[in-house]
Short mmCIF file of C-alpha atoms and ligand atoms in Angstrom, two decimals:
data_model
loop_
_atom_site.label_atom_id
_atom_site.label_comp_id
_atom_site.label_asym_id
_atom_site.label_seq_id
_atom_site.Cartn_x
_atom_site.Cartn_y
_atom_site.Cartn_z
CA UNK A 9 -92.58 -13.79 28.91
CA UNK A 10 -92.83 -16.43 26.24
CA UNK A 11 -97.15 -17.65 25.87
CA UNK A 12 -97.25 -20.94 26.78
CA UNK A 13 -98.56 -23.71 24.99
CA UNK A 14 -100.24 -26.82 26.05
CA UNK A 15 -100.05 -29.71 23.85
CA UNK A 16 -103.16 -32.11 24.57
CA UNK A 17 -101.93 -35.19 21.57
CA UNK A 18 -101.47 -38.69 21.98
CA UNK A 19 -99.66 -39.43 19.12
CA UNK A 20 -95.88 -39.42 20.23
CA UNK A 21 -94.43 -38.12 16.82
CA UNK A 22 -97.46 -35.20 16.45
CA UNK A 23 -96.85 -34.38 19.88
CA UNK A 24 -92.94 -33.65 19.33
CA UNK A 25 -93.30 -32.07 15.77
CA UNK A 26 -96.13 -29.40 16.88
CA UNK A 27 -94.03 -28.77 20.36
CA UNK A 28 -90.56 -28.73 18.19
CA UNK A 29 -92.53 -25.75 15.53
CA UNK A 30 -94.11 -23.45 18.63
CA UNK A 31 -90.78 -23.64 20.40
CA UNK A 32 -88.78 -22.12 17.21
CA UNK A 33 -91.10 -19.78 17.07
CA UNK A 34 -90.70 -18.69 20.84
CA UNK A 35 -93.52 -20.45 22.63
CA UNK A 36 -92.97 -22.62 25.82
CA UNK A 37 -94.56 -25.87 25.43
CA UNK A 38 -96.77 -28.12 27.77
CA UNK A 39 -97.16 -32.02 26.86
CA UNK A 40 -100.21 -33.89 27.62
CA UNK A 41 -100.78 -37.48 25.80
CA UNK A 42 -104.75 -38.01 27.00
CA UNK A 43 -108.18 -35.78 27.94
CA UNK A 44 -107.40 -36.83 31.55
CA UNK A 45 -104.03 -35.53 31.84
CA UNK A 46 -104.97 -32.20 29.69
CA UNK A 47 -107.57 -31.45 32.13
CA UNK A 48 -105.06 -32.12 35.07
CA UNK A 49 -102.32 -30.13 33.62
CA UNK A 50 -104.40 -27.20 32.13
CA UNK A 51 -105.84 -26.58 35.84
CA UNK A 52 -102.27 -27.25 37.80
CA UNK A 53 -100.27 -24.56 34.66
CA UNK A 54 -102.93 -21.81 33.29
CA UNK A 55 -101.58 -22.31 29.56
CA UNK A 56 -102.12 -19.14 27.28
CA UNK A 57 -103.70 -21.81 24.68
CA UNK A 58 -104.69 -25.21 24.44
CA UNK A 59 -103.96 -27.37 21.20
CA UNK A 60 -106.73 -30.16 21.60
CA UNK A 61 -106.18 -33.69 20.11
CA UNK A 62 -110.10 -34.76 19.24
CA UNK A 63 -109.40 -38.22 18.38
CA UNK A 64 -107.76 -39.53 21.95
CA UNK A 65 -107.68 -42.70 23.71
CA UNK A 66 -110.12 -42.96 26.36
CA UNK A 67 -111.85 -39.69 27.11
CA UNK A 68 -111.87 -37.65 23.71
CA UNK A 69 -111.00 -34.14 23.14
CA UNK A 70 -113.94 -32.46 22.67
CA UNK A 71 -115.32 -33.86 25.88
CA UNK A 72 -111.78 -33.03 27.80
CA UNK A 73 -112.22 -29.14 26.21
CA UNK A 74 -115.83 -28.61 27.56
CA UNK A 75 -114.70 -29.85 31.12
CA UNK A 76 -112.22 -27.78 30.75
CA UNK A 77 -114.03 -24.45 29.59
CA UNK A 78 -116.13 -24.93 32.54
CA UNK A 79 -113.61 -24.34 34.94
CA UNK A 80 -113.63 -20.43 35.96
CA UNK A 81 -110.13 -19.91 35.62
CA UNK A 82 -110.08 -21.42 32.33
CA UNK A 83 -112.80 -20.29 30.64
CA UNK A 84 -111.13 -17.94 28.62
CA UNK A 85 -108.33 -20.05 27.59
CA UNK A 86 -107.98 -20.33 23.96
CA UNK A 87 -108.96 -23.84 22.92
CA UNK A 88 -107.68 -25.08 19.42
CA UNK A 89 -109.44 -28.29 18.05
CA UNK A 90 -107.22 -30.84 15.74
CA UNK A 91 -108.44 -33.19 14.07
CA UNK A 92 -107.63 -35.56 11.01
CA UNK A 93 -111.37 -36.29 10.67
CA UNK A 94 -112.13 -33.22 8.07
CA UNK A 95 -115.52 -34.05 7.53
CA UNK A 96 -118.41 -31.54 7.45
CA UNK A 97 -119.53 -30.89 10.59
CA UNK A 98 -116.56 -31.25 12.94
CA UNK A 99 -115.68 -27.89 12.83
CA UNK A 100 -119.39 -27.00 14.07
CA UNK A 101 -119.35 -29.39 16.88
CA UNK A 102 -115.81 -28.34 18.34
CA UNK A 103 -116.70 -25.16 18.70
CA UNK A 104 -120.89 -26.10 20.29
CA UNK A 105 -118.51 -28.54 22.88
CA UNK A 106 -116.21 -25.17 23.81
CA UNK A 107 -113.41 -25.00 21.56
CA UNK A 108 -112.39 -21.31 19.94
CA UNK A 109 -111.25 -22.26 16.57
CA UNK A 110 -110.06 -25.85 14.58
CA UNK A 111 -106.83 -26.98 12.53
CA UNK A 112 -107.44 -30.32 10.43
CA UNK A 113 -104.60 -32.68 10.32
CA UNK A 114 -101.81 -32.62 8.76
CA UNK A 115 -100.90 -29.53 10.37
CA UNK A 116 -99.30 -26.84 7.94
CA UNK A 117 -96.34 -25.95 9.76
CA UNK A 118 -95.15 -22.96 7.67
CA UNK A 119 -98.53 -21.44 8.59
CA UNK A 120 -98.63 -22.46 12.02
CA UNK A 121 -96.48 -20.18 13.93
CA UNK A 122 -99.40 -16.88 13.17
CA UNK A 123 -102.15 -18.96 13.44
CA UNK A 124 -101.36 -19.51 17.05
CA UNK A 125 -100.30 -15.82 17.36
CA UNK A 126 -103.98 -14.87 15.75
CA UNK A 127 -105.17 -16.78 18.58
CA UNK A 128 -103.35 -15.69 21.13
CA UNK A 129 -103.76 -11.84 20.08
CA UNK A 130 -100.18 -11.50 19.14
CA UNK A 131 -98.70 -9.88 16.03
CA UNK A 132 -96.34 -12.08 13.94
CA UNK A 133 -93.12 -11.31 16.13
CA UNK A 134 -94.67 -12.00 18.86
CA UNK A 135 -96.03 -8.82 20.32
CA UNK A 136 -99.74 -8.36 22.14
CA UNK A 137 -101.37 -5.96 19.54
CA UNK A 138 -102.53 -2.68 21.00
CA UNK A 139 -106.46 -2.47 21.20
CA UNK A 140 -106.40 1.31 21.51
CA UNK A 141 -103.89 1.52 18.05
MN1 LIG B 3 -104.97 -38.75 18.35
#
């Protein structure tokens, strides 16, 4: 079964470009266009991994991912920060509010694809890796 992804971006044309890559490259994506509804959807669907907006309207995404980490069955949901703000310290902070790793703005799409498998503990074609190989 394909990992599913839950897009958490509230820029429309971000939103359809990062779903558009992870669905080429197998994943089933989830769309969420503010903290609020990322929360809501993240609790209703169980995603395999979260791609966090930081820079949302209203409640931001940083806030949105520690909410969310502290919800049991969530906890150990991958969390992805992105951000356009690639200023020193950002990287720090997402991970001290929750989040398990960071991508700055514009997203390399080329490279994408196995960075989300890295996080999700897949090999390149899409395969869990074996822990006991
Ligand atoms: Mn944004």
């Amino acid at each position: 079964m394909a990992a599913r992804i839950l897009i958490v971006e509230d820029n429309e044309d971000n939103l359809q470009l990062a779903s558009k890559f992870l669905e080429m490259a197998g994943y089933e994506t989830l769309h969420a266009r503010s903290g609020e509804e990322g929360i809501a959807v993240a609790i209703k669907s169980v995603p395999d991994l979260i791609l966090m907006d930081i820079n949302l309207k209203g409640m931001d995404g940083l806030t949105a991912a520690a909410i969310i980490k502290k919800d049991p069955a969530l906890k150990t949901v991958p969390i992805i920060a992105l951000t356009a703000r690639a200023m020193v310290g950002d990287m720090e902070m997402a991970i001290a509010r929750g989040c398990d790793g960071y991508l700055t703005k514009p997203v390399n799409f080329r490279t994408f694809p196995s960075v989300i498998a890295g996080y999700l503990g897949e090999t390149d074609d899409g395969k869990k890796e074996n822990p006991d190989s």
